[in-house]
Amino acid sequence: MSTVILTGPPVAGSPLEADLRALGFDVRTADDATAAAELINAVPAQERVAVVDPRFVGHQHALRLALTDPRFPAAAVPGALTAQPAARAALTRAVGRIPVGAGTAHLTDVLTDTLTESLDRDEIGLHRVELGSLVATVALTPAQREDAREAVAAVDDEAVRLRTAVKSRDGFFTTYCISPYSRYLARWCARRGLTPNQVTTASLLTALIAAGCAATGTRGGFVAAGFLLLFSFVLDCTDGQLARYSLQYSTMGAWLDATFDRAKEYAYYAGLALGAARGGGHDDVWALALGAMVLMTCRHVVDFSFNEANHDATANTSPTAALSGKLDSVGWTVWVRRMIVLPIGERWAMIAVLTALTTPRIVFYALLIGCALAACYTTAGRVLRSLTRRARRTDRAAQALADLADSGPLAELIARGARGRGRTGSFLAPAMAFLSAAVLLVWVIFENDPASWLTVGVAFCSALLAGAAVSRPLKGALDWLVPPFFRAGEYVTILVLAARADVPGALPAAYGLVAAVAYHHYDTVYRIRGGTGAPPRWLVRATGGHEGRILVITVLAAALSPEGFTIALTALAVALALLVLIESIRFWVSSQAPAVHDEGEPA
């Protein structure tokens, strides 16, 4: 429940009270600041409270942005402000500081503006809404009221609301082929009371049905799968647009949206692999499917690590970044640069069309080549930015990178022994992480029989290098490369050992295991983004950390027959999936993290 307090001279015939009730507010009136303070204190502390001047003239959507957005503890436009429970104490203090008596009329004449300035000085995270073409003002005279009403009539409130429901930055395919009509689908959903999370779930179910169609291995199934995958993407765009249209932001929603995107894509890869095996050619493309998942996950880890490393860096200057800004000022280069990274819209469109017209093997070849080129382009640019940027990275950034590294008990023990022997800010950490992955991968790829106890020894050496990589705070220019190197080492090792086992079921089991581990890593990212920190250490230790899992898998490969190794991979995948899913769902259902937006780069 939310309460709005009208404080100031009443205005006859104003639609303001009706607009506020339409936004779901319980409207109360106060004659002066003292009465307003009493009403504010009477509202339960767990409720949102707003203060609005009765002389307010403006668009209803301006009020909606100021009074109902859940992302900010306090927000304001001229003539209206709101405080959520986290900012209620500051609002009470602000009202209490307003003097009474002679000579205070300039403070109480427009009480909302006085309170807004006071909240701003308290530095509680007050958000001043950018109105753009929307109108929000306090009309003190009849002439001002008439002018303001004319300004309101000149701007279509609903058109602005629809336009701003679309992401300000998105891919070419999404911008020109999906958003022009998906915004109207979002409005249709809002008017029928549907929530963004419901639309997100519908998108997931549609993608799972598409994966099932692909798994039939028939041409008709592939065509249906392509169409359903595109419709799933339409719904995927709609849920975010519905959130922006109706201001239904939540941490849970952002997590569901991002997590389901990965679940949809990887389930579809599995459907294609099953369909290839069941089709007329009986083609085994599980290695390609797993390779695509590994490549996409590692690419996302590069994105996440780089962004977290530079989230709050100071003195953040780079000639490469300046060049990027200049390129973004030229219209056609903006779209070329957005398309070349193969964002989710372009990627899903390519997958859908190729599924309908070609074979799963061709789909995966195109996907691997396109994503590999995109990964090289983005990673090279970020390396150049990091090397040419003079920035001081914070303890928060270093901790985020350490959490993304997903180091287990063994790496922690090694790191404690190596602490103090390296220099923070050098290239030692990424060099050690690279060697940790490279030593292991070169061995398992080129050794004639990687399922041996020698491989276990190499995995232990890899763990030693991994521990050395995280022995000091990750504040170096290229330390954001540490988590991607660890992910590549772990995922590719699982892929190669399963492929070299050369028995039916080994690669599908490895696919399930990598999917479970990748979910844990994505979950870590979204917790950090939501401001709640990484998963608890007990969970990271229980999963073994990346180096612990590698050791376990190499031991299983050495100790068991290929058939036994396949069974062990399956059991490990199930156990890890249950562990991380149960804890993740428990956390997100009970999380009190603040609401978030989804205006990040297309993934």
Coordinates of C-alpha atoms in Angstrom, one line a residue:
M1 CA 0.0 0.0 0.0
S2 CA 1.2 3.5 -0.8
T3 CA 0.0 6.8 0.6
V4 CA 0.1 10.3 -1.0
I5 CA -0.3 13.5 1.0
L6 CA -1.6 16.6 -0.8
T7 CA -0.2 19.6 1.0
G8 CA -0.9 23.1 -0.2
P9 CA -3.8 25.3 -1.4
P10 CA -6.6 23.1 -3.0
V11 CA -7.4 23.6 -6.6
A12 CA -11.0 23.2 -7.8
G13 CA -11.6 21.0 -10.8
S14 CA -8.1 19.5 -10.8
P15 CA -7.8 15.9 -12.1
L16 CA -4.7 15.4 -9.8
E17 CA -6.5 13.4 -7.1
A18 CA -8.1 11.1 -9.7
D19 CA -4.7 10.6 -11.4
L20 CA -3.1 9.6 -8.0
R21 CA -5.9 7.2 -7.2
A22 CA -5.4 5.6 -10.7
L23 CA -1.8 5.1 -9.8
G24 CA -2.9 3.1 -6.7
F25 CA -2.4 5.8 -4.0
D26 CA -4.4 6.4 -0.9
V27 CA -4.9 10.1 -1.0
R28 CA -4.9 12.3 2.1
T29 CA -4.8 16.1 2.6
A30 CA -2.8 18.3 4.9
D31 CA -3.3 22.1 5.4
D32 CA 0.3 22.9 6.3
A33 CA 3.7 21.4 7.0
T34 CA 2.8 20.4 10.6
A35 CA -0.3 18.5 9.5
A36 CA 1.8 16.9 6.7
A37 CA 4.4 15.7 9.3
E38 CA 1.7 14.2 11.4
L39 CA 0.2 12.3 8.4
I40 CA 3.7 11.1 7.3
N41 CA 4.4 9.7 10.8
A42 CA 1.0 8.0 10.8
V43 CA 1.8 6.0 7.7
P44 CA 3.3 2.6 8.6
A45 CA 7.1 2.5 8.3
Q46 CA 7.1 -0.3 5.7
E47 CA 4.9 1.7 3.3
R48 CA 5.9 4.1 0.6
V49 CA 4.8 7.7 1.2
A50 CA 4.5 10.6 -1.3
V51 CA 4.0 14.3 -0.9
V52 CA 2.4 16.2 -3.8
D53 CA 1.4 19.8 -4.2
P54 CA -2.3 20.2 -5.2
R55 CA -1.3 22.8 -7.7
F56 CA 0.7 20.2 -9.7
V57 CA 0.1 20.2 -13.4
G58 CA 1.6 17.6 -15.6
H59 CA 1.4 14.3 -17.3
Q60 CA 0.2 11.3 -15.4
H61 CA 3.3 9.4 -16.6
A62 CA 5.5 12.1 -15.0
L63 CA 3.8 11.3 -11.7
R64 CA 4.1 7.6 -12.3
L65 CA 7.9 7.9 -12.9
A66 CA 8.3 10.0 -9.8
L67 CA 6.0 8.2 -7.4
T68 CA 6.0 4.5 -8.4
D69 CA 9.4 3.5 -9.7
P70 CA 10.8 0.9 -7.2
R71 CA 14.4 1.3 -8.1
F72 CA 15.1 4.4 -6.0
P73 CA 14.8 5.1 -2.3
A74 CA 13.5 8.5 -3.1
A75 CA 12.5 10.3 -6.3
A76 CA 11.1 13.7 -7.3
V77 CA 9.7 15.9 -10.1
P78 CA 8.7 19.5 -9.6
G79 CA 5.7 19.4 -7.2
A80 CA 5.9 15.7 -6.3
L81 CA 8.3 13.4 -4.4
T82 CA 8.2 10.0 -2.9
A83 CA 10.1 8.1 -0.2
Q84 CA 10.3 4.3 0.1
P85 CA 10.8 2.7 3.5
A86 CA 14.6 3.1 3.2
A87 CA 14.2 6.9 2.9
R88 CA 11.3 7.4 5.3
A89 CA 13.5 8.5 8.2
A90 CA 15.2 11.1 6.0
L91 CA 11.8 12.5 4.9
T92 CA 10.7 12.7 8.5
R93 CA 13.9 14.6 9.4
A94 CA 13.3 16.9 6.4
V95 CA 9.8 17.8 7.5
G96 CA 11.0 18.3 11.1
R97 CA 13.6 20.8 10.0
I98 CA 11.1 23.1 8.4
P99 CA 10.6 26.1 10.7
V100 CA 7.2 27.5 11.6
G101 CA 6.1 31.1 12.2
A102 CA 6.7 34.4 10.6
G103 CA 9.2 34.6 7.7
T104 CA 9.0 30.9 6.7
A105 CA 6.4 31.3 3.9
H106 CA 9.1 30.9 1.2
L107 CA 9.9 27.4 2.7
T108 CA 6.3 26.2 2.9
D109 CA 4.7 27.8 -0.1
V110 CA 5.9 25.0 -2.3
L111 CA 6.6 22.4 0.4
T112 CA 7.5 19.6 -2.0
D113 CA 10.4 21.6 -3.5
T114 CA 11.8 22.4 0.0
L115 CA 11.6 18.7 1.0
T116 CA 13.3 17.6 -2.2
E117 CA 16.2 20.0 -1.6
S118 CA 16.5 18.6 1.9
L119 CA 16.5 15.0 0.8
D120 CA 19.1 15.8 -1.8
R121 CA 21.4 17.3 0.8
D122 CA 21.0 14.1 2.9
E123 CA 22.6 12.1 0.1
I124 CA 20.2 9.2 0.4
G125 CA 20.1 8.4 -3.3
L126 CA 17.4 10.9 -4.4
H127 CA 16.5 10.4 -8.1
R128 CA 15.5 13.5 -10.0
V129 CA 13.4 12.2 -12.9
E130 CA 14.5 13.2 -16.4
L131 CA 11.2 14.3 -17.9
G132 CA 12.3 14.9 -21.5
S133 CA 9.1 16.1 -23.3
L134 CA 6.9 15.3 -20.3
V135 CA 5.5 18.2 -18.2
A136 CA 5.6 18.5 -14.4
T137 CA 5.3 21.9 -12.7
V138 CA 3.6 23.7 -9.9
A139 CA 1.3 26.4 -11.3
L140 CA 1.1 29.3 -8.8
T141 CA -1.3 31.5 -10.8
P142 CA -4.3 30.9 -13.1
A143 CA -2.1 32.0 -16.1
Q144 CA 0.6 29.6 -15.2
R145 CA -2.0 26.8 -14.9
E146 CA -3.4 27.5 -18.3
D147 CA 0.1 27.6 -19.9
A148 CA 1.0 24.3 -18.2
R149 CA -2.3 22.7 -19.4
E150 CA -1.5 23.7 -23.0
A151 CA 2.0 22.2 -22.7
V152 CA 0.5 19.0 -21.3
A153 CA -2.0 18.8 -24.2
A154 CA 0.8 19.3 -26.8
V155 CA 2.6 16.1 -25.8
D156 CA 1.1 12.6 -26.1
D157 CA 1.7 11.0 -22.7
E158 CA 1.0 7.5 -24.0
A159 CA 3.3 7.9 -27.0
V160 CA 6.2 8.9 -24.7
R161 CA 5.4 6.0 -22.4
L162 CA 5.5 3.5 -25.3
R163 CA 8.7 5.0 -26.8
T164 CA 10.6 4.9 -23.5
A165 CA 9.5 1.3 -22.9
V166 CA 12.1 0.3 -25.5
K167 CA 15.7 0.0 -24.5
S168 CA 17.7 3.1 -25.3
R169 CA 20.6 0.8 -26.6
D170 CA 19.9 -2.4 -28.4
G171 CA 21.0 -4.5 -31.3
F172 CA 20.0 -3.8 -35.0
F173 CA 17.7 -6.8 -35.3
T174 CA 15.9 -6.0 -32.0
T175 CA 15.6 -2.3 -32.7
Y176 CA 14.2 -2.5 -36.3
C177 CA 12.6 -6.0 -36.5
I178 CA 11.2 -6.7 -33.0
S179 CA 10.7 -3.5 -30.9
P180 CA 8.4 -1.6 -33.4
Y181 CA 5.6 -4.1 -32.6
S182 CA 6.6 -5.8 -29.3
R183 CA 6.1 -2.5 -27.4
Y184 CA 2.4 -2.8 -28.3
L185 CA 2.4 -6.4 -27.1
A186 CA 3.9 -5.1 -23.8
R187 CA 1.1 -2.5 -23.5
W188 CA -1.5 -5.3 -24.2
C189 CA 0.0 -7.3 -21.4
A190 CA 0.0 -4.4 -19.0
R191 CA -3.7 -3.6 -19.6
R192 CA -4.5 -7.2 -18.8
G193 CA -2.6 -7.3 -15.6
L194 CA 0.2 -9.6 -16.7
T195 CA 3.6 -9.2 -15.0
P196 CA 7.0 -9.2 -16.6
N197 CA 7.9 -12.4 -14.8
Q198 CA 4.9 -14.1 -16.3
V199 CA 6.0 -13.0 -19.8
T200 CA 9.5 -14.2 -19.1
T201 CA 8.2 -17.6 -18.1
A202 CA 6.1 -17.8 -21.2
S203 CA 9.3 -17.0 -23.3
L204 CA 11.1 -19.9 -21.5
L205 CA 8.3 -22.3 -22.2
T206 CA 8.1 -21.3 -25.8
A207 CA 11.9 -21.8 -26.2
L208 CA 11.7 -25.2 -24.5
I209 CA 8.9 -26.3 -27.0
A210 CA 11.2 -25.0 -29.8
A211 CA 14.0 -27.2 -28.4
G212 CA 11.5 -30.2 -28.4
C213 CA 10.6 -29.5 -32.0
A214 CA 14.3 -29.4 -33.0
A215 CA 14.8 -32.7 -31.1
T216 CA 12.4 -34.5 -33.5
G217 CA 15.1 -34.4 -36.2
T218 CA 12.5 -33.8 -38.9
R219 CA 12.5 -30.9 -41.4
G220 CA 9.0 -29.9 -40.2
G221 CA 10.3 -30.0 -36.6
F222 CA 13.3 -27.8 -37.5
V223 CA 11.1 -25.2 -39.3
A224 CA 8.7 -25.1 -36.3
A225 CA 11.7 -24.8 -34.0
G226 CA 13.0 -21.8 -35.9
F227 CA 9.6 -19.9 -35.8
L228 CA 9.1 -20.7 -32.1
L229 CA 12.6 -19.6 -31.2
L230 CA 11.9 -16.2 -32.9
F231 CA 8.6 -15.9 -31.0
S232 CA 10.4 -16.7 -27.8
F233 CA 12.7 -13.8 -28.5
V234 CA 9.7 -11.5 -29.1
L235 CA 8.4 -12.4 -25.7
D236 CA 12.0 -11.9 -24.3
C237 CA 11.9 -8.4 -25.6
T238 CA 8.4 -7.8 -24.4
D239 CA 9.1 -8.7 -20.7
G240 CA 11.6 -5.9 -20.4
Q241 CA 9.4 -3.4 -22.3
L242 CA 6.5 -4.4 -20.0
A243 CA 8.8 -3.7 -17.0
R244 CA 9.7 -0.3 -18.3
Y245 CA 6.1 0.5 -19.5
S246 CA 4.5 -0.3 -16.1
L247 CA 7.6 0.3 -13.9
Q248 CA 7.6 -3.2 -12.6
Y249 CA 11.3 -3.5 -11.9
S250 CA 12.6 -6.2 -9.6
T251 CA 15.9 -8.0 -8.8
M252 CA 14.0 -11.2 -9.2
G253 CA 12.8 -10.2 -12.6
A254 CA 16.2 -9.2 -13.9
W255 CA 17.6 -12.5 -12.6
L256 CA 14.9 -14.5 -14.2
D257 CA 15.3 -12.7 -17.5
A258 CA 19.0 -13.2 -17.7
T259 CA 19.0 -16.7 -16.3
F260 CA 16.2 -17.9 -18.6
D261 CA 18.0 -16.4 -21.6
R262 CA 20.9 -18.8 -21.0
A263 CA 18.6 -21.7 -20.2
K264 CA 16.6 -21.1 -23.4
E265 CA 19.7 -20.9 -25.6
Y266 CA 21.5 -23.9 -24.1
A267 CA 18.3 -26.0 -24.1
Y268 CA 17.9 -25.2 -27.7
Y269 CA 21.5 -26.3 -28.4
A270 CA 20.7 -29.6 -26.7
G271 CA 17.5 -30.0 -28.8
L272 CA 19.5 -29.5 -32.0
A273 CA 22.1 -32.1 -30.9
L274 CA 19.3 -34.6 -30.2
G275 CA 17.6 -33.8 -33.5
A276 CA 20.8 -34.3 -35.4
A277 CA 21.3 -37.7 -33.8
R278 CA 17.7 -38.7 -34.5
G279 CA 17.6 -37.4 -38.1
G280 CA 18.3 -39.3 -41.2
G281 CA 22.0 -38.7 -41.1
H282 CA 22.4 -39.8 -37.4
D283 CA 24.9 -36.9 -37.0
D284 CA 26.6 -36.6 -33.6
V285 CA 27.1 -32.9 -32.9
W286 CA 27.2 -33.0 -29.1
A287 CA 30.8 -31.8 -29.2
L288 CA 29.8 -28.8 -31.3
A289 CA 26.8 -28.1 -29.0
L290 CA 29.0 -28.2 -25.9
G291 CA 31.7 -26.1 -27.7
A292 CA 29.1 -23.5 -28.5
M293 CA 27.9 -23.4 -24.8
V294 CA 31.5 -23.2 -23.6
L295 CA 32.3 -20.3 -26.0
M296 CA 29.2 -18.3 -25.2
T297 CA 29.7 -18.7 -21.4
C298 CA 33.4 -17.7 -21.6
R299 CA 32.5 -14.8 -23.8
H300 CA 29.9 -13.6 -21.2
V301 CA 32.5 -14.1 -18.4
V302 CA 34.8 -11.7 -20.3
D303 CA 32.0 -9.2 -20.4
F304 CA 31.1 -9.5 -16.8
S305 CA 34.7 -9.4 -15.5
F306 CA 35.6 -6.4 -17.5
N307 CA 32.5 -4.5 -16.4
E308 CA 33.0 -5.3 -12.8
A309 CA 36.7 -4.5 -12.9
N310 CA 35.9 -1.0 -14.2
H311 CA 32.5 -0.5 -12.5
D312 CA 33.8 2.2 -10.2
A313 CA 37.3 2.8 -11.4
T314 CA 38.6 6.3 -11.0
A315 CA 40.6 8.4 -13.4
N316 CA 39.1 6.3 -16.1
T317 CA 40.7 7.6 -19.3
S318 CA 41.8 5.7 -22.4
P319 CA 42.6 6.7 -26.0
T320 CA 40.9 3.5 -27.1
A321 CA 37.7 4.5 -25.3
A322 CA 37.9 8.0 -26.9
L323 CA 38.2 6.4 -30.3
S324 CA 35.2 4.2 -29.6
G325 CA 33.2 7.3 -28.6
K326 CA 34.1 9.0 -31.9
L327 CA 33.0 5.9 -33.8
D328 CA 29.7 5.9 -31.9
S329 CA 29.1 9.5 -33.1
V330 CA 28.8 8.2 -36.7
G331 CA 25.4 6.6 -37.4
W332 CA 26.4 3.6 -39.6
T333 CA 29.4 2.6 -37.4
V334 CA 27.2 2.3 -34.4
W335 CA 25.1 -0.4 -36.0
V336 CA 28.1 -2.2 -37.5
R337 CA 29.8 -2.3 -34.2
R338 CA 26.7 -3.6 -32.4
M339 CA 26.0 -6.3 -35.0
I340 CA 29.6 -7.5 -35.2
V341 CA 29.5 -8.6 -31.6
L342 CA 26.6 -10.9 -32.5
P343 CA 24.2 -9.8 -29.7
I344 CA 21.3 -12.0 -28.7
G345 CA 18.9 -10.7 -31.3
E346 CA 21.2 -11.2 -34.3
R347 CA 22.4 -14.5 -32.8
W348 CA 18.9 -16.0 -32.3
A349 CA 17.8 -14.8 -35.7
M350 CA 20.7 -16.5 -37.3
I351 CA 20.1 -19.7 -35.3
A352 CA 16.4 -19.7 -36.2
V353 CA 16.8 -19.2 -39.9
L354 CA 19.7 -21.7 -40.2
T355 CA 17.7 -24.3 -38.2
A356 CA 14.7 -24.0 -40.6
L357 CA 16.8 -24.1 -43.8
T358 CA 19.9 -26.2 -43.0
T359 CA 21.2 -28.8 -40.6
P360 CA 22.2 -28.7 -36.9
R361 CA 25.9 -29.1 -37.9
I362 CA 25.8 -26.0 -40.1
V363 CA 24.0 -24.1 -37.3
F364 CA 26.7 -24.9 -34.9
Y365 CA 29.5 -24.2 -37.4
A366 CA 28.0 -20.7 -38.1
L367 CA 27.5 -20.1 -34.4
L368 CA 31.0 -21.1 -33.4
I369 CA 32.7 -19.0 -36.1
G370 CA 30.5 -16.0 -35.5
C371 CA 30.8 -16.0 -31.8
A372 CA 34.6 -16.7 -32.0
L373 CA 35.1 -13.6 -34.2
A374 CA 32.9 -11.5 -31.9
A375 CA 34.8 -12.7 -28.8
C376 CA 38.1 -11.8 -30.4
Y377 CA 36.9 -8.4 -31.4
T378 CA 35.4 -7.5 -28.0
T379 CA 38.3 -9.0 -26.0
A380 CA 41.0 -7.3 -28.1
G381 CA 39.2 -3.9 -27.6
R382 CA 39.0 -4.4 -23.9
V383 CA 42.6 -5.4 -23.6
L384 CA 43.6 -2.3 -25.5
R385 CA 41.4 -0.1 -23.3
S386 CA 42.8 -1.7 -20.1
L387 CA 46.5 -1.3 -21.2
T388 CA 46.0 2.4 -22.2
R389 CA 43.8 3.4 -19.3
R390 CA 45.1 5.1 -16.2
A391 CA 42.7 4.0 -13.5
R392 CA 42.8 3.1 -9.9
R393 CA 40.7 0.0 -9.3
T394 CA 38.8 -0.3 -6.0
D395 CA 38.7 -3.0 -3.3
R396 CA 35.1 -3.6 -4.4
A397 CA 36.2 -4.4 -8.0
A398 CA 39.0 -6.7 -6.7
Q399 CA 36.5 -8.6 -4.5
A400 CA 34.1 -8.9 -7.4
L401 CA 36.8 -10.5 -9.6
A402 CA 37.9 -12.8 -6.7
D403 CA 34.2 -13.9 -6.4
L404 CA 34.0 -14.5 -10.2
A405 CA 37.2 -16.5 -10.1
D406 CA 35.2 -19.2 -8.1
S407 CA 38.3 -20.4 -6.3
G408 CA 37.8 -23.4 -4.0
P409 CA 39.5 -24.6 -0.8
L410 CA 42.6 -25.9 -2.6
A411 CA 43.2 -22.6 -4.4
E412 CA 42.5 -20.7 -1.1
L413 CA 45.1 -22.8 0.7
I414 CA 47.7 -22.2 -2.1
A415 CA 46.9 -18.5 -2.2
R416 CA 47.5 -18.1 1.5
G417 CA 50.9 -19.8 1.1
A418 CA 51.9 -17.5 -1.9
R419 CA 50.5 -14.3 -0.4
G420 CA 52.9 -11.4 -0.4
R421 CA 55.2 -12.8 -3.1
G422 CA 53.7 -10.9 -6.0
R423 CA 53.1 -7.3 -6.7
T424 CA 49.5 -6.0 -6.8
G425 CA 48.8 -4.3 -10.1
S426 CA 51.3 -6.3 -12.2
F427 CA 50.5 -8.8 -14.9
L428 CA 51.4 -11.8 -12.7
A429 CA 47.8 -12.7 -11.9
P430 CA 46.5 -13.1 -15.5
A431 CA 49.8 -14.7 -16.5
M432 CA 49.4 -17.4 -13.8
A433 CA 45.7 -17.9 -14.7
F434 CA 46.6 -18.3 -18.3
L435 CA 49.3 -20.8 -17.5
S436 CA 47.0 -22.6 -15.2
A437 CA 44.5 -23.2 -18.1
A438 CA 47.1 -23.6 -20.8
V439 CA 49.2 -26.3 -19.1
L440 CA 46.1 -28.4 -18.4
L441 CA 44.5 -27.9 -21.9
V442 CA 47.7 -28.6 -23.9
W443 CA 48.1 -31.8 -21.9
V444 CA 44.6 -33.2 -22.2
I445 CA 44.3 -32.2 -25.9
F446 CA 47.6 -33.5 -27.1
E447 CA 48.3 -36.4 -24.7
N448 CA 47.5 -39.8 -26.3
D449 CA 45.7 -41.0 -23.2
P450 CA 44.5 -38.1 -21.0
A451 CA 42.5 -40.4 -18.8
S452 CA 45.5 -41.2 -16.7
W453 CA 47.0 -40.4 -13.3
L454 CA 49.6 -38.2 -15.0
T455 CA 46.7 -36.0 -15.9
V456 CA 45.7 -35.8 -12.2
G457 CA 49.3 -34.5 -11.5
V458 CA 49.0 -31.9 -14.3
A459 CA 45.6 -30.8 -12.8
F460 CA 47.3 -30.4 -9.4
C461 CA 50.0 -28.2 -11.0
S462 CA 47.2 -26.2 -12.7
A463 CA 45.7 -25.7 -9.2
L464 CA 49.0 -24.5 -7.9
L465 CA 49.2 -21.8 -10.6
A466 CA 45.5 -20.9 -10.0
G467 CA 46.2 -20.3 -6.3
A468 CA 49.1 -18.1 -7.2
A469 CA 46.9 -16.1 -9.6
V470 CA 44.5 -15.1 -6.8
S471 CA 47.1 -14.7 -4.0
R472 CA 47.0 -10.9 -4.2
P473 CA 44.1 -8.4 -4.7
L474 CA 43.0 -8.4 -8.4
K475 CA 43.6 -4.7 -9.1
G476 CA 45.9 -5.0 -12.1
A477 CA 45.1 -3.6 -15.6
L478 CA 44.4 -7.1 -17.0
D479 CA 43.3 -8.9 -13.9
W480 CA 39.8 -9.1 -15.2
L481 CA 41.1 -11.9 -17.5
V482 CA 41.6 -14.2 -14.6
P483 CA 38.0 -15.5 -14.3
P484 CA 37.7 -16.1 -18.1
F485 CA 40.9 -18.1 -18.1
F486 CA 39.7 -20.3 -15.3
R487 CA 36.3 -20.8 -17.0
A488 CA 38.0 -21.8 -20.3
G489 CA 40.3 -24.2 -18.5
E490 CA 37.5 -26.0 -16.6
Y491 CA 34.9 -26.2 -19.3
V492 CA 37.3 -27.2 -22.1
T493 CA 38.9 -29.9 -19.9
I494 CA 35.5 -31.4 -19.3
L495 CA 34.7 -31.3 -23.0
V496 CA 38.0 -32.9 -24.1
L497 CA 37.9 -35.7 -21.5
A498 CA 34.3 -36.6 -22.4
A499 CA 35.1 -36.5 -26.2
R500 CA 38.2 -38.6 -25.7
A501 CA 36.2 -41.2 -23.7
D502 CA 34.6 -42.0 -27.0
V503 CA 31.5 -43.8 -25.6
P504 CA 27.8 -43.0 -26.1
G505 CA 26.5 -40.6 -23.5
A506 CA 29.8 -39.1 -22.4
L507 CA 29.3 -35.8 -24.2
P508 CA 25.7 -35.3 -23.2
A509 CA 26.7 -36.0 -19.6
A510 CA 29.5 -33.4 -20.0
Y511 CA 27.0 -31.0 -21.5
G512 CA 24.8 -31.3 -18.4
L513 CA 27.7 -30.9 -16.0
V514 CA 29.0 -27.7 -17.8
A515 CA 25.4 -26.4 -17.8
A516 CA 25.2 -26.9 -14.0
V517 CA 28.5 -25.2 -13.4
A518 CA 27.7 -22.4 -15.8
Y519 CA 24.5 -21.8 -13.9
H520 CA 26.5 -21.4 -10.7
H521 CA 28.8 -18.9 -12.4
Y522 CA 25.9 -16.9 -13.9
D523 CA 24.2 -16.8 -10.6
T524 CA 27.3 -15.4 -9.0
V525 CA 27.3 -12.6 -11.6
Y526 CA 23.6 -11.6 -11.0
R527 CA 24.1 -11.6 -7.3
I528 CA 27.0 -9.2 -7.6
R529 CA 25.0 -7.0 -10.1
G530 CA 22.1 -7.0 -7.7
G531 CA 24.2 -5.6 -4.9
T532 CA 23.9 -8.6 -2.7
G533 CA 27.4 -10.0 -3.0
A534 CA 28.5 -13.4 -4.2
P535 CA 27.1 -16.8 -3.2
P536 CA 28.0 -17.9 0.4
R537 CA 31.5 -19.4 0.8
W538 CA 30.0 -22.7 2.0
L539 CA 28.4 -23.1 -1.4
V540 CA 31.6 -22.4 -3.3
R541 CA 33.5 -24.8 -1.1
A542 CA 30.8 -27.4 -1.4
T543 CA 31.1 -27.2 -5.2
G544 CA 34.8 -27.6 -4.9
G545 CA 35.7 -24.4 -6.8
H546 CA 37.0 -24.6 -10.3
E547 CA 40.3 -26.3 -9.4
G548 CA 38.6 -28.8 -7.1
R549 CA 36.1 -29.8 -9.8
I550 CA 38.9 -30.3 -12.3
L551 CA 40.8 -32.5 -9.9
V552 CA 37.7 -34.6 -9.2
I553 CA 37.0 -35.0 -12.9
T554 CA 40.5 -36.0 -13.8
V555 CA 40.6 -38.5 -10.9
L556 CA 37.3 -40.0 -12.2
A557 CA 38.7 -40.2 -15.7
A558 CA 41.8 -42.0 -14.5
A559 CA 40.1 -44.4 -12.0
L560 CA 37.0 -45.4 -14.0
S561 CA 36.3 -47.1 -17.4
P562 CA 34.9 -44.8 -20.1
E563 CA 31.4 -46.2 -19.3
G564 CA 31.9 -45.6 -15.6
F565 CA 33.3 -42.1 -16.3
T566 CA 30.1 -41.3 -18.2
I567 CA 28.0 -42.5 -15.3
A568 CA 30.1 -40.5 -12.8
L569 CA 29.8 -37.3 -15.0
T570 CA 26.0 -37.7 -15.0
A571 CA 25.8 -38.2 -11.2
L572 CA 28.1 -35.2 -10.7
A573 CA 26.0 -33.0 -13.0
V574 CA 22.8 -34.0 -11.1
A575 CA 24.4 -33.4 -7.7
L576 CA 25.8 -30.0 -8.6
A577 CA 22.6 -28.9 -10.4
L578 CA 20.5 -29.7 -7.3
L579 CA 23.0 -28.0 -4.9
V580 CA 23.3 -24.7 -6.8
L581 CA 19.6 -24.6 -7.9
I582 CA 18.2 -25.1 -4.5
E583 CA 20.4 -22.5 -2.8
S584 CA 19.9 -20.1 -5.7
I585 CA 16.1 -20.3 -5.7
R586 CA 16.1 -20.0 -1.9
F587 CA 18.2 -16.9 -2.1
W588 CA 16.3 -15.1 -4.9
V589 CA 12.9 -15.8 -3.5
S590 CA 13.9 -14.3 -0.1
S591 CA 16.3 -11.7 -1.5
Q592 CA 15.7 -8.1 -0.3
A593 CA 18.0 -6.7 -3.0
P594 CA 16.9 -3.4 -4.5
A595 CA 15.1 -3.4 -7.8
V596 CA 17.3 -3.1 -10.9
H597 CA 17.1 -2.0 -14.5
D598 CA 18.1 -4.0 -17.6
E599 CA 19.7 -1.3 -19.7
G600 CA 23.0 -3.2 -20.0
E601 CA 24.7 -4.1 -23.2
P602 CA 22.9 -6.7 -25.4
A603 CA 24.2 -10.2 -24.4

